[in-house]
Amino acid sequence: MTEKIKALRLKKPFGLDNIQVTEMEDPGQPGPGEIRVKVKASSLNFHDYGVAAGFIPTEDGRIPMSDGAGVVEAVGDGVEEFEVGDNVVSTFFPFWQSGPAPVGDFRNTPGDGIDGYAREVVVRPTQFFTHQPKNYSHAESATLTTAGLTAWRALVVDGGIKPGNSVLVLGSGGVSVFACQLAKSLGATVFATSSSNDKLKQYKELGADHLINYKEDPEWGKTVRKLTGGRGVDHVIEVGGPGTLPQSINAVAIAGHIALIGVLTGSEGQVPTAKLMAKQARLQGLIVGSRDNQKDFVRALDANGIKPVIDKTFALEDLADAFRYEESGKHFGKICVEF
């Protein structure tokens, strides 16, 4: 009789009340070029929430969660990169190894186009994982696949950040908080916005230099410009989308860089194109990054010692409650589930 493992599945008509705890066949031993990983933790992203809540269409029975961290239990023939006992973390785009992005959809993204990491064990080809940073817990590592790597790509890979640059982060989700930490480690000045003064205090503790409550100051783009002596910031971590982009364009320096990451305020809207043109700023869309980007990022974390901010951790079977907590917007940084 084959062993069973625990897994969570999204059932039609979807929504958080339709996340089911189920059992599935154990995937068995890895074949050539594959590894077997005991999954220990995942972290929640807005994308995972969209899939689970039914806003982003997926197949009935899909196993959710793009982020997975755990331990290698077995390696298949020909595997040299990993050995039994290695701590590993999943890649968001398993088939994007290096170079410019070859993908513009989520067909091969775990937890969306293919089954994800809300299960006890997976067997996958090696490109589905990289090593974890040293001295990271599994929960900490699980924050890197999506949020951490997005912040790294925005600032380092696409942004080419330099010491003395200035960075504006919007809100207090995983990408923005990670971007604040990375920017400070790289010698940048950080401007942070939130609608919560308590969260702004948390940003101050992380080293943010200028704090702006966007509810109290809806023209925060102009405020950022004033605080920089009229110059504006070199980099904007733009997670809001159409509702915040006009202010981000106000805030960015001439020839600056806006990393367009999120759609928290919707998927389309007005863009002040003349102002963007006059600023000669680069508005670059991005979705996470490549496996090589992730390996570089892990090396950087080993060197700089940054640890992600985890707001709260839930048990795997309480994933629906974890998503409800995410929905409430009370969190600062990342929400994780542990197995």
Coordinates of C-alpha atoms in Angstrom, one line a residue:
M1 CA 0.0 0.0 0.0
T2 CA 1.4 3.4 -1.0
E3 CA 2.0 6.1 1.6
K4 CA -0.3 9.2 1.8
I5 CA 0.8 12.8 2.4
K6 CA -1.3 15.8 3.4
A7 CA -2.1 18.5 0.9
L8 CA -4.4 21.4 0.5
R9 CA -6.5 21.8 -2.7
L10 CA -8.6 24.7 -4.1
K11 CA -12.0 23.4 -5.0
K12 CA -14.7 25.0 -7.2
P13 CA -16.3 27.5 -6.9
F14 CA -13.0 28.6 -5.2
G15 CA -12.9 31.2 -2.4
L16 CA -11.2 30.9 1.0
D17 CA -14.0 28.7 2.3
N18 CA -13.2 26.1 -0.4
I19 CA -9.6 25.4 0.6
Q20 CA -9.7 21.7 1.5
V21 CA -7.3 19.6 3.5
T22 CA -6.9 16.3 1.6
E23 CA -4.6 13.4 1.2
M24 CA -2.7 12.4 -1.9
E25 CA -0.3 9.7 -3.0
D26 CA 3.3 10.1 -1.8
P27 CA 5.3 11.2 -4.9
G28 CA 7.9 8.5 -4.2
Q29 CA 11.6 8.6 -5.1
P30 CA 13.1 11.1 -7.5
G31 CA 14.0 10.2 -11.1
P32 CA 17.1 11.4 -13.0
G33 CA 17.7 15.1 -12.5
E34 CA 15.1 15.3 -9.7
I35 CA 15.1 15.9 -6.0
R36 CA 12.6 14.9 -3.3
V37 CA 11.9 17.7 -0.9
K38 CA 10.1 17.6 2.5
V39 CA 8.3 20.9 2.5
K40 CA 8.5 22.8 5.8
A41 CA 7.1 26.3 5.1
S42 CA 5.5 28.6 2.6
S43 CA 4.7 32.3 2.6
L44 CA 1.7 34.2 1.4
N45 CA 1.7 36.6 -1.5
F46 CA -1.0 38.7 -3.1
H47 CA -0.8 36.4 -6.1
D48 CA -1.5 33.3 -4.0
Y49 CA -4.4 35.1 -2.4
G50 CA -5.8 36.0 -5.9
V51 CA -5.6 32.3 -6.9
A52 CA -7.1 31.0 -3.7
A53 CA -9.9 33.6 -3.6
G54 CA -10.9 32.8 -7.2
F55 CA -9.9 36.2 -8.8
I56 CA -7.1 34.5 -10.7
P57 CA -8.5 31.5 -12.6
T58 CA -7.0 28.1 -12.0
E59 CA -7.9 24.4 -12.3
D60 CA -10.3 22.7 -9.9
G61 CA -8.2 20.8 -7.3
R62 CA -5.1 23.0 -7.7
I63 CA -2.5 22.8 -4.9
P64 CA -1.8 26.4 -4.0
M65 CA 1.3 28.4 -2.9
S66 CA 4.2 29.5 -5.0
D67 CA 6.7 29.7 -2.2
G68 CA 8.1 26.5 -0.7
A69 CA 11.1 25.8 1.6
G70 CA 12.3 22.5 3.0
V71 CA 14.9 19.8 3.2
V72 CA 16.2 17.5 0.4
E73 CA 15.2 13.9 1.4
A74 CA 16.6 12.1 -1.7
V75 CA 18.4 12.9 -5.0
G76 CA 18.0 11.3 -8.4
D77 CA 20.7 10.1 -10.8
G78 CA 22.9 12.9 -12.2
V79 CA 22.1 15.4 -9.5
E80 CA 25.3 17.2 -8.3
E81 CA 23.9 20.6 -7.2
F82 CA 22.1 19.2 -4.1
E83 CA 22.6 16.4 -1.6
V84 CA 20.4 14.8 1.1
G85 CA 20.0 17.2 4.0
D86 CA 20.4 20.4 2.0
N87 CA 18.0 23.2 2.9
V88 CA 16.3 24.5 -0.3
V89 CA 13.8 27.1 -1.5
S90 CA 11.6 27.1 -4.6
T91 CA 11.9 29.2 -7.7
F92 CA 8.9 31.1 -9.0
F93 CA 9.7 30.6 -12.7
P94 CA 11.3 27.1 -12.8
F95 CA 12.0 27.3 -16.5
W96 CA 13.6 30.8 -16.5
Q97 CA 17.2 30.0 -15.6
S98 CA 19.0 33.2 -16.6
G99 CA 19.1 36.3 -18.9
P100 CA 16.1 38.4 -19.9
A101 CA 12.6 37.2 -19.0
P102 CA 11.3 34.6 -21.5
V103 CA 7.9 34.3 -19.7
G104 CA 5.0 36.7 -19.3
D105 CA 2.4 34.4 -17.7
F106 CA 2.0 31.9 -14.9
R107 CA 1.5 28.7 -16.8
N108 CA 4.6 27.1 -15.2
T109 CA 4.4 28.9 -11.8
P110 CA 3.7 26.6 -8.9
G111 CA 0.4 27.3 -7.1
D112 CA -1.1 28.8 -10.3
G113 CA -0.5 27.1 -13.6
I114 CA 0.9 23.9 -11.9
D115 CA 0.5 22.5 -8.4
G116 CA 2.3 24.4 -5.6
Y117 CA 3.8 23.8 -2.2
A118 CA 0.8 23.4 0.1
R119 CA 1.8 19.8 0.7
E120 CA 4.2 17.8 2.7
V121 CA 6.5 16.4 0.0
V122 CA 7.3 17.2 -3.6
V123 CA 9.5 15.6 -6.3
R124 CA 10.7 18.1 -8.8
P125 CA 13.6 18.7 -11.3
T126 CA 16.5 20.6 -9.7
Q127 CA 15.7 23.8 -11.4
F128 CA 12.6 24.1 -9.2
F129 CA 14.9 25.0 -6.2
T130 CA 18.0 26.8 -5.1
H131 CA 19.9 26.5 -1.8
Q132 CA 18.5 28.5 1.1
P133 CA 20.7 31.3 2.7
K134 CA 22.8 30.0 5.6
N135 CA 21.3 30.6 9.1
Y136 CA 17.8 31.0 7.7
S137 CA 14.8 29.2 9.1
H138 CA 12.5 27.5 6.5
A139 CA 9.8 30.2 7.1
E140 CA 12.4 32.9 6.5
S141 CA 13.6 31.2 3.3
A142 CA 10.0 30.8 2.1
T143 CA 9.7 34.6 1.9
L144 CA 12.4 34.8 -0.8
T145 CA 10.8 33.0 -3.8
T146 CA 8.3 35.8 -4.6
A147 CA 8.6 38.9 -2.4
G148 CA 12.3 38.9 -1.6
L149 CA 13.4 38.2 -5.2
T150 CA 11.0 40.8 -6.6
A151 CA 12.6 43.5 -4.3
W152 CA 16.1 42.3 -5.3
R153 CA 15.4 42.4 -9.0
A154 CA 13.7 45.8 -8.7
L155 CA 16.6 47.5 -6.9
V156 CA 19.7 45.5 -8.0
V157 CA 19.1 43.7 -11.3
D158 CA 16.8 46.3 -13.0
G159 CA 17.6 49.3 -10.9
G160 CA 21.4 49.1 -10.6
I161 CA 21.1 50.7 -7.2
K162 CA 24.2 52.5 -5.9
P163 CA 25.2 53.8 -2.4
G164 CA 23.8 57.3 -1.9
N165 CA 20.7 56.6 -4.1
S166 CA 17.2 57.2 -2.7
V167 CA 14.4 54.7 -2.7
L168 CA 10.6 55.1 -2.2
V169 CA 8.7 52.1 -0.9
L170 CA 4.9 52.1 -0.9
G171 CA 2.9 50.4 1.9
S172 CA 4.1 47.6 4.2
G173 CA 3.7 44.4 2.3
G174 CA 6.5 41.8 1.8
V175 CA 8.1 43.4 -1.3
S176 CA 8.2 46.9 0.1
V177 CA 9.6 45.9 3.5
F178 CA 12.2 43.7 1.9
A179 CA 13.1 46.6 -0.5
C180 CA 13.6 48.9 2.5
Q181 CA 16.0 46.4 4.2
L182 CA 17.9 45.8 1.0
A183 CA 18.1 49.5 0.1
K184 CA 19.5 50.3 3.6
S185 CA 22.1 47.5 3.3
L186 CA 23.2 49.0 0.0
G187 CA 23.7 52.5 1.4
A188 CA 20.6 54.1 0.2
T189 CA 18.2 56.7 1.8
V190 CA 14.7 55.2 2.2
F191 CA 11.3 57.0 2.0
A192 CA 8.4 54.8 3.2
T193 CA 4.6 55.4 3.0
S194 CA 1.8 53.7 4.9
S195 CA -1.7 54.7 6.1
S196 CA -0.7 53.4 9.6
N197 CA 1.5 55.4 12.0
D198 CA 2.2 52.2 13.9
K199 CA 3.6 50.6 10.7
L200 CA 5.6 53.8 10.0
K201 CA 7.2 53.3 13.4
Q202 CA 8.2 49.8 12.4
Y203 CA 9.7 51.2 9.2
K204 CA 11.7 53.6 11.3
E205 CA 13.1 50.6 13.3
L206 CA 14.2 49.1 10.0
G207 CA 16.2 52.2 9.3
A208 CA 13.8 54.1 6.9
D209 CA 14.9 57.8 6.8
H210 CA 11.6 59.6 5.9
L211 CA 8.1 58.4 6.9
I212 CA 4.9 59.6 5.1
N213 CA 1.3 58.7 6.1
Y214 CA -0.4 58.7 2.7
K215 CA -3.9 59.0 4.2
E216 CA -2.9 62.3 5.9
D217 CA -0.8 63.4 2.9
P218 CA -2.5 62.4 -0.4
E219 CA 0.0 64.5 -2.4
W220 CA 2.9 62.4 -1.0
G221 CA 4.7 62.5 -4.4
K222 CA 5.2 66.3 -4.0
T223 CA 6.2 65.8 -0.4
V224 CA 8.9 63.3 -1.5
R225 CA 10.2 65.9 -4.0
K226 CA 10.3 68.6 -1.3
L227 CA 12.2 66.3 1.1
T228 CA 14.8 65.7 -1.7
G229 CA 15.3 69.4 -2.4
G230 CA 13.2 69.2 -5.5
R231 CA 15.2 66.3 -7.0
G232 CA 13.0 63.3 -6.4
V233 CA 14.0 59.7 -5.7
D234 CA 16.1 57.4 -7.8
H235 CA 13.9 54.3 -7.4
V236 CA 10.2 53.8 -6.7
I237 CA 9.0 50.4 -5.6
E238 CA 5.5 50.8 -7.2
V239 CA 3.2 48.1 -5.8
G240 CA -0.1 50.0 -6.0
G241 CA -0.7 50.3 -9.7
P242 CA -3.0 52.9 -11.3
G243 CA -4.2 54.4 -8.0
T244 CA -0.6 55.3 -6.9
L245 CA 1.3 55.6 -10.2
P246 CA 0.6 59.4 -10.7
Q247 CA 2.1 60.2 -7.3
S248 CA 5.1 57.9 -8.0
I249 CA 5.7 59.8 -11.2
N250 CA 5.6 63.0 -9.1
A251 CA 8.1 61.5 -6.7
V252 CA 10.7 60.1 -9.1
A253 CA 13.8 62.0 -10.1
I254 CA 14.5 63.0 -13.7
A255 CA 16.0 59.9 -15.3
G256 CA 14.9 57.8 -12.3
H257 CA 13.5 54.3 -12.2
I258 CA 10.0 53.1 -11.3
A259 CA 9.6 49.3 -10.8
L260 CA 6.0 48.5 -11.6
I261 CA 5.3 45.5 -9.5
G262 CA 1.8 45.5 -8.1
V263 CA -1.8 45.9 -9.0
L264 CA -3.2 46.5 -5.5
T265 CA -5.4 49.4 -6.7
G266 CA -6.6 47.7 -10.0
S267 CA -5.3 46.5 -13.3
E268 CA -5.7 49.6 -15.5
G269 CA -6.1 53.3 -15.2
Q270 CA -4.9 56.8 -16.2
V271 CA -1.1 57.3 -16.6
P272 CA 0.2 61.0 -16.8
T273 CA 2.2 60.2 -19.9
A274 CA 3.4 63.8 -20.5
K275 CA 4.8 64.0 -17.0
L276 CA 6.5 60.6 -17.3
M277 CA 8.0 61.7 -20.6
A278 CA 9.2 65.0 -19.2
K279 CA 10.8 63.1 -16.2
Q280 CA 12.6 60.9 -18.8
A281 CA 12.0 58.2 -16.1
R282 CA 12.1 54.5 -16.8
L283 CA 8.8 52.7 -15.9
Q284 CA 9.6 49.0 -15.9
G285 CA 7.2 46.2 -15.3
L286 CA 8.5 43.1 -13.6
I287 CA 7.4 39.7 -12.3
V288 CA 9.9 38.2 -9.8
G289 CA 13.1 37.0 -11.5
S290 CA 15.2 34.2 -12.8
R291 CA 16.9 31.3 -11.0
D292 CA 20.3 32.9 -11.4
N293 CA 18.9 36.1 -9.9
Q294 CA 17.7 34.0 -6.9
K295 CA 21.2 32.4 -6.5
D296 CA 22.8 35.9 -6.5
F297 CA 20.3 37.1 -4.0
V298 CA 20.9 34.2 -1.7
R299 CA 24.7 34.9 -1.8
A300 CA 24.0 38.5 -1.0
L301 CA 21.8 37.5 2.0
D302 CA 24.6 35.3 3.2
A303 CA 26.9 38.3 3.1
N304 CA 24.7 41.1 4.5
G305 CA 22.9 39.1 7.1
I306 CA 19.4 40.6 6.4
K307 CA 16.6 38.6 7.9
P308 CA 13.0 39.0 6.5
V309 CA 10.3 40.5 8.7
I310 CA 7.7 37.8 9.4
D311 CA 4.6 39.3 10.9
K312 CA 2.7 36.1 11.8
T313 CA 2.9 32.4 11.2
F314 CA 0.0 29.9 10.8
A315 CA -0.2 26.1 10.6
L316 CA -0.6 24.8 7.0
E317 CA -4.2 23.6 7.7
D318 CA -5.1 27.2 8.8
L319 CA -4.2 28.6 5.4
A320 CA -7.6 30.1 4.9
D321 CA -7.2 32.0 8.2
A322 CA -3.8 33.2 7.1
F323 CA -5.3 34.6 3.9
R324 CA -8.1 36.3 5.9
Y325 CA -5.4 37.9 8.0
E326 CA -3.6 39.0 4.7
E327 CA -7.0 40.4 3.5
S328 CA -7.3 42.5 6.6
G329 CA -4.1 44.4 5.7
K330 CA -3.0 44.4 9.3
H331 CA 0.4 42.7 8.6
F332 CA 3.8 44.4 8.3
G333 CA 6.1 42.3 6.1
K334 CA 5.4 38.6 5.5
I335 CA 2.8 36.0 6.6
C336 CA 4.0 32.4 6.7
V337 CA 2.6 28.9 7.1
E338 CA 4.6 26.1 8.6
F339 CA 4.1 22.4 8.3

